[in-house]
Tab-separated table of C-alpha atoms in Angstrom:
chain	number	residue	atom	x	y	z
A	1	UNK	CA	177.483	140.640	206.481
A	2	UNK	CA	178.654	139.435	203.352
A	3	UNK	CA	176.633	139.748	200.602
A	4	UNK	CA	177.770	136.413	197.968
A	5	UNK	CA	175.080	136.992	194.449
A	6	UNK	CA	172.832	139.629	193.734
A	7	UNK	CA	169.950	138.540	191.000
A	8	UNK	CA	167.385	140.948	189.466
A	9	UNK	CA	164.852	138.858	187.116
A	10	UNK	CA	161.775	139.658	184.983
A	11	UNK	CA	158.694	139.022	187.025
A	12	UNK	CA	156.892	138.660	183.424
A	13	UNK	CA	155.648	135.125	183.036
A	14	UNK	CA	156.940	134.911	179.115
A	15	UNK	CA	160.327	134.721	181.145
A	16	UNK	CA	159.925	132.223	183.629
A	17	UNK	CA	161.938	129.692	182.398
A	18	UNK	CA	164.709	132.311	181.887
A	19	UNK	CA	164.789	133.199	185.512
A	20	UNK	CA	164.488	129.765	186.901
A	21	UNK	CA	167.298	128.958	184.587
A	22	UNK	CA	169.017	131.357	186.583
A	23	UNK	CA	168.376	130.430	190.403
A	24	UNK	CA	168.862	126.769	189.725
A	25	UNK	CA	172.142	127.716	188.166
A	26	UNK	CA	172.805	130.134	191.805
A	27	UNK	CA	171.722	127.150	193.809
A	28	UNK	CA	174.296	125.078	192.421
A	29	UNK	CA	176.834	127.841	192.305
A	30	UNK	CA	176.216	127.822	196.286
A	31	UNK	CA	176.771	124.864	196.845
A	32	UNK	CA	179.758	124.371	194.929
A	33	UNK	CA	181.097	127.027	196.723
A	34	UNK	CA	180.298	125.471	200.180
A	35	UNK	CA	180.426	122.358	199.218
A	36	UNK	CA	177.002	121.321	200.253
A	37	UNK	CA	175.699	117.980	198.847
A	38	UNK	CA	173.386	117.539	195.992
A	39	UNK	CA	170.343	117.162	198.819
A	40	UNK	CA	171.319	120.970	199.153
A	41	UNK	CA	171.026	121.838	195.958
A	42	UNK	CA	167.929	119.975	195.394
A	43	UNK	CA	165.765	121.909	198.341
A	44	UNK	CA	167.557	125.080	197.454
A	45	UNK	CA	166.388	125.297	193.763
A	46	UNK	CA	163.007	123.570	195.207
A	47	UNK	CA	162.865	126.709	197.671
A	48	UNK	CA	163.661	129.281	194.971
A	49	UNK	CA	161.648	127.714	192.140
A	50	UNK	CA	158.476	127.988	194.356
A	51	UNK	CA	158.798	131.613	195.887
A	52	UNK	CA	159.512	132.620	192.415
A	53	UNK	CA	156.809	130.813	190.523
A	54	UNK	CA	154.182	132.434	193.013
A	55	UNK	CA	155.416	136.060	192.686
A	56	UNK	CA	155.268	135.344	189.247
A	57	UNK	CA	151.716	134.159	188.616
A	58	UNK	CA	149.707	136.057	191.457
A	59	UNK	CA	151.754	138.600	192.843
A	60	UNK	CA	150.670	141.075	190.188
A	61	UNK	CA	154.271	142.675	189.708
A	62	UNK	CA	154.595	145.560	187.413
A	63	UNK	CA	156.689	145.038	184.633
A	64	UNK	CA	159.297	147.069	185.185
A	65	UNK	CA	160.113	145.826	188.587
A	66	UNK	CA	162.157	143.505	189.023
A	67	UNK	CA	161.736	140.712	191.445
A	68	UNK	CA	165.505	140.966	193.468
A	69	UNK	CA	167.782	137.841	195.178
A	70	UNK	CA	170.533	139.059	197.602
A	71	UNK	CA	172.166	135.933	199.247
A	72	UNK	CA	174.630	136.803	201.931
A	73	UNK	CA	176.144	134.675	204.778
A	74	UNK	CA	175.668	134.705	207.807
A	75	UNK	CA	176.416	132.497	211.241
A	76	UNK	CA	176.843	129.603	208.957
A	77	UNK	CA	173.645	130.200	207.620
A	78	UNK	CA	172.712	131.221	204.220
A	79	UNK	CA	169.888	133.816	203.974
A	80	UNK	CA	168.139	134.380	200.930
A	81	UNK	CA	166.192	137.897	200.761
A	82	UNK	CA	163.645	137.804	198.018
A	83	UNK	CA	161.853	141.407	197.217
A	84	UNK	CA	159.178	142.418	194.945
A	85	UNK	CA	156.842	145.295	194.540
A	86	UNK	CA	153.755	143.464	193.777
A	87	UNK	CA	150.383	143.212	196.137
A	88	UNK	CA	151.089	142.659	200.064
A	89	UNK	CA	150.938	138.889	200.537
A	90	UNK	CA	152.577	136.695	203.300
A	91	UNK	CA	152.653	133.232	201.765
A	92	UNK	CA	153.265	131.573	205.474
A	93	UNK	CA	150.106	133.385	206.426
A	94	UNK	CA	147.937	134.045	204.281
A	95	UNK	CA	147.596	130.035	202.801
A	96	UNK	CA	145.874	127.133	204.547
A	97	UNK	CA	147.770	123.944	205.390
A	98	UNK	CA	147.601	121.717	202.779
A	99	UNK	CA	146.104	118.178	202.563
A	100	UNK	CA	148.487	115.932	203.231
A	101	UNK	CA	146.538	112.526	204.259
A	102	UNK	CA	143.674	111.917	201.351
A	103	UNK	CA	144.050	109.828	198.518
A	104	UNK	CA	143.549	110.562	195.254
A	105	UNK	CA	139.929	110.909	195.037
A	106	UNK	CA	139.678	113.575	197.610
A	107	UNK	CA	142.897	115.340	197.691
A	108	UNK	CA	142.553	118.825	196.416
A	109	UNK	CA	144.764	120.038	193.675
A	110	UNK	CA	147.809	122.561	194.631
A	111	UNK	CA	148.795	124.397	197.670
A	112	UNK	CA	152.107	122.877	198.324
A	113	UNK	CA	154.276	125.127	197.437
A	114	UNK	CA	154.678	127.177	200.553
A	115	UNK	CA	154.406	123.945	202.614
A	116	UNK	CA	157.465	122.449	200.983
A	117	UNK	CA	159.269	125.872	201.646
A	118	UNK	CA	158.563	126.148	205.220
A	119	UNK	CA	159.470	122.424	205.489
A	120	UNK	CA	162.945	122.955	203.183
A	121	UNK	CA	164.536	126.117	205.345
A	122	UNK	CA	165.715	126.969	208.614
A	123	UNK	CA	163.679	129.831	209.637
A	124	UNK	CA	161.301	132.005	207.543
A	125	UNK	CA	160.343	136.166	207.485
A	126	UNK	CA	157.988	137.880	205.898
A	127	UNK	CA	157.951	142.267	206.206
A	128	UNK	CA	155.838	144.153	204.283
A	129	UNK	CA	157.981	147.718	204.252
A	130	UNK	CA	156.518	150.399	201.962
A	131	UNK	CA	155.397	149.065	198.912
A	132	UNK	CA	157.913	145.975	198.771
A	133	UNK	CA	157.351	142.713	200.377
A	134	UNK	CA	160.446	141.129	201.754
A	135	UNK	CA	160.876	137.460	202.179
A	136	UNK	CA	163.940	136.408	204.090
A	137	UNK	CA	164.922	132.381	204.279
A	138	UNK	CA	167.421	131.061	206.549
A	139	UNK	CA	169.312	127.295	204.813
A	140	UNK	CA	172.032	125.813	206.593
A	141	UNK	CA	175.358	125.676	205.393
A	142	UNK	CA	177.296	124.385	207.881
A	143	UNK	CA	176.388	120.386	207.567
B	1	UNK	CA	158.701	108.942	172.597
B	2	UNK	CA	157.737	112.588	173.855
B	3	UNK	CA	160.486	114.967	173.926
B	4	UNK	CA	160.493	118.679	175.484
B	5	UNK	CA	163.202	121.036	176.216
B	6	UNK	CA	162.960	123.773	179.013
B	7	UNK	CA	165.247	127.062	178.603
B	8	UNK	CA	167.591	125.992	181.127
B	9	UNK	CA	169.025	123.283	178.711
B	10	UNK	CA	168.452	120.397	180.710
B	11	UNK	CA	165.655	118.035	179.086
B	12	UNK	CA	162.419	116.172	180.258
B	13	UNK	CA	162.621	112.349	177.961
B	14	UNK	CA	159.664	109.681	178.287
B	15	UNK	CA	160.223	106.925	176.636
B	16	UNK	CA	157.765	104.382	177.198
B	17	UNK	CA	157.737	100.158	176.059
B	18	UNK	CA	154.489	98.640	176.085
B	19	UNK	CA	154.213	94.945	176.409
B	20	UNK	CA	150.770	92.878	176.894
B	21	UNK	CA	148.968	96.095	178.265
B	22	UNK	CA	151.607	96.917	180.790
B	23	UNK	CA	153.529	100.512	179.934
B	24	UNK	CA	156.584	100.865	181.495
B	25	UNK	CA	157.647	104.739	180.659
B	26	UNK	CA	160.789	105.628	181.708
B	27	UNK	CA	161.253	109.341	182.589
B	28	UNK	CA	164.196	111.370	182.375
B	29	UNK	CA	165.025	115.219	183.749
B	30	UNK	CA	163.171	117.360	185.542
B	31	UNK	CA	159.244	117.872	186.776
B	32	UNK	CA	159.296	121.190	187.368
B	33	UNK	CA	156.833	124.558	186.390
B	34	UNK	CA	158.762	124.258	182.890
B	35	UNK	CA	158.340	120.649	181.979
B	36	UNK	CA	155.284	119.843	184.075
B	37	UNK	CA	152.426	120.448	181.163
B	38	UNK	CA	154.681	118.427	178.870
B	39	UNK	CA	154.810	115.992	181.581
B	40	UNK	CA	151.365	115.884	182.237
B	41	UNK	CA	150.245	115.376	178.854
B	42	UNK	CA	153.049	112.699	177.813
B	43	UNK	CA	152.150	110.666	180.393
B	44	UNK	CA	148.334	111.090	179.955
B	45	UNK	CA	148.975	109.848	175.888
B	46	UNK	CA	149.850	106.473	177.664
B	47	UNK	CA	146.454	105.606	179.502
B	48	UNK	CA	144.226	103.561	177.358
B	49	UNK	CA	141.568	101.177	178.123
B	50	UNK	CA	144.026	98.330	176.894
B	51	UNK	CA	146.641	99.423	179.037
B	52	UNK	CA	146.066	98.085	182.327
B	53	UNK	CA	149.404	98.992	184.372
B	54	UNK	CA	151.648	102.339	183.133
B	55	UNK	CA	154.403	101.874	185.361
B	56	UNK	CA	156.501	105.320	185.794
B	57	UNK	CA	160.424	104.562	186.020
B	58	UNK	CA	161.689	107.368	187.859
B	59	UNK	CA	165.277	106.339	188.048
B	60	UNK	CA	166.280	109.387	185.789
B	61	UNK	CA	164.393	111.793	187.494
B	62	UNK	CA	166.657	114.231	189.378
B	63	UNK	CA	164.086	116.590	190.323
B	64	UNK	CA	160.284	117.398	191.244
B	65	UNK	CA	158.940	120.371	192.755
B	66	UNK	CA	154.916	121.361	193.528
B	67	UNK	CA	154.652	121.641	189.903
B	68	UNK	CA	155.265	118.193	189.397
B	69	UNK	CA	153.243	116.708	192.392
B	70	UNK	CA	150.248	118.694	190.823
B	71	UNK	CA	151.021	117.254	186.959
B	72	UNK	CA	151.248	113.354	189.836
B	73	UNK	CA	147.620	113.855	191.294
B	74	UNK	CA	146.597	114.876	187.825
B	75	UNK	CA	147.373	112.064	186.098
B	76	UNK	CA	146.159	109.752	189.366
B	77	UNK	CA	142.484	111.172	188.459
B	78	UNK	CA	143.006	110.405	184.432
B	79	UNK	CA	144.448	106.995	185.308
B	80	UNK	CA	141.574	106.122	187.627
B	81	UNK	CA	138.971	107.389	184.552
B	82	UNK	CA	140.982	105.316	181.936
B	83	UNK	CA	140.725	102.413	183.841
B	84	UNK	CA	144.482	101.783	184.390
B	85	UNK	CA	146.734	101.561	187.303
B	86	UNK	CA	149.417	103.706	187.567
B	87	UNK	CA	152.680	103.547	190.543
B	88	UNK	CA	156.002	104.727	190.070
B	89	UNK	CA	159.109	103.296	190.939
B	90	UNK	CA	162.441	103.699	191.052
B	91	UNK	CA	162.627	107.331	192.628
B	92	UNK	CA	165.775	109.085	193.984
B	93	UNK	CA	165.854	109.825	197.604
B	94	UNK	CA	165.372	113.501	197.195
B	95	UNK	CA	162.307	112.924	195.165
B	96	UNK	CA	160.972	110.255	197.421
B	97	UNK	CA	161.229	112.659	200.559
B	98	UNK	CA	159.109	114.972	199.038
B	99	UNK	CA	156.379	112.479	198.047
B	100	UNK	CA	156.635	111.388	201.585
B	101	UNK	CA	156.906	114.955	203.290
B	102	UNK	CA	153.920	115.553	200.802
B	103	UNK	CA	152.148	112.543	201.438
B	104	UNK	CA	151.465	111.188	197.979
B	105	UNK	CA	152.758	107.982	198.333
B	106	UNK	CA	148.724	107.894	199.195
B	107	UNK	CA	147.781	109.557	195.515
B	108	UNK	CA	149.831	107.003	193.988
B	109	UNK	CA	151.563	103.678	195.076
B	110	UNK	CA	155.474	104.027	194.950
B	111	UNK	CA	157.572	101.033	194.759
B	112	UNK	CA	161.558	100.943	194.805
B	113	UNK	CA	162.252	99.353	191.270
B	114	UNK	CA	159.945	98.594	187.951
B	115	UNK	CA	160.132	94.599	188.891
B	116	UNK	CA	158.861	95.068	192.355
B	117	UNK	CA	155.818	97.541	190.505
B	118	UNK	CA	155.085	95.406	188.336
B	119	UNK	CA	154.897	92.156	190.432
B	120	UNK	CA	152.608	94.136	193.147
B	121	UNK	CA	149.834	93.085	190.927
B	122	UNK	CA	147.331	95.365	188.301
């Protein structure tokens, strides 16, 4: 399998921006390189903003590890393997469905992260092996 | 009119015209966990009891992810306390998809251009 980018970012909030800077700019770099439209692009950074964001602000990551992005190919499929050594948590789990029929008087705030992930990919893993948890998301590639 | 910058260069702009008590703010850039306070907040500047429509043009907006959505319902609520109705319009077809996939075309009413908005009535 070929492995295409390999990220390490800060899992330290002060650098956020920095590392979203960074996967939006992979997400584009993708799909320039298989020419994939901007739809693509859009759920890719969408995908990788929101796995991110959450490791970042609960997954209580120590700051010297760094949260890691291998993207390889695969079956014309991309898969994205996200790891970090912060607390065991399965997003697809371990979250409740969100709201998605209330108005605006009713509809609780948050909790669509995840949702729009699982709606975004292909197919979705999560492992929990030793002290890392592993998140592994399938896109498309061949459209 | 409110102006802020996220670290990956590309800018949020709202620039909003205000006519009679009807605020059109055009946005421009991204809603995402960077810009979505900034969002939030310039937006919010615009409801006032005086203004009864503020009318969101979302033609420039390339992007929103859950940040944004949350900074939408937000400013739903606030709208509803000031007294004024707000809808966007105007949004690209990736954006609309996930209001739709989302379902918060029931938080707030979406409409395909600024006339058609504005003519649905305050």
């Amino acid at each position: 399998m070929q492995v295409v980018e390999h990220l390490e970012l800060s899992a330290d909030a002060q650098a956020l921006a920095c590392g979203l800077s960074r996967l939006n700019d992979l997400a584009e770099k993708l799909s320039s390189l298989f020419e994939l439209p901007g739809t693509w692009t859009y759920a890719t950074q969408l995908v990788l903003e929101e796995v991110f964001t959450n490791i970042v602000h609960y997954g209580q990551v120590g700051p010297a590890d760094p949260i890691i992005v291998d993207v390889r190919v695969e079956d014309g499929f991309l898969e994205v393997l996200i790891c970090d050594r912060g607390i065991s948590f399965n997003p697809f789990a371990d979250t409740p469905e969100p709201d998605r029929t209330s108005g605006v008087d009713e509809r609780p705030v948050g909790g669509l992260g995840v949702f729009l992930v699982k709606e975004l990919v292909h197919s979705y893993v999560y492992e929990r092996v030793g002290s890392q948890n592993k998140l592994t998301l399938r896109m498309a590639i061949d459209s | 009119m409110t102006e802020t910058t996220n670290l990956s260069g590309k800018r949020l702009n709202i620039d909003a015209d205000i006519n009679d008590g009807i605020v059109v703010a055009q946005v421009d850039g991204r809603v995402d966990t960077t810009t979505s306070v900034e969002f939030e907040a310039g937006i919010q500047a615009l409801f006032a009891p005086e203004h009864r429509q503020v009318v969101l043009d979302f033609r420039g907006v390339d992007y929103v992810s859950s940040a944004g959505l949350r900074a939408v319902l937000l400013l739903a609520r606030a709208a509803e306390e000031a007294n004024c109705k707000m809808k966007i319009a105007g949004m690209n077809s990736d954006v609309r998809s996930i209001f739709e996939v989302t379902g918060f075309q029931k938080v707030v009413p979406v409409f395909d251009d600024v006339a058609t908005a504005l003519n649905a009535g305050s």
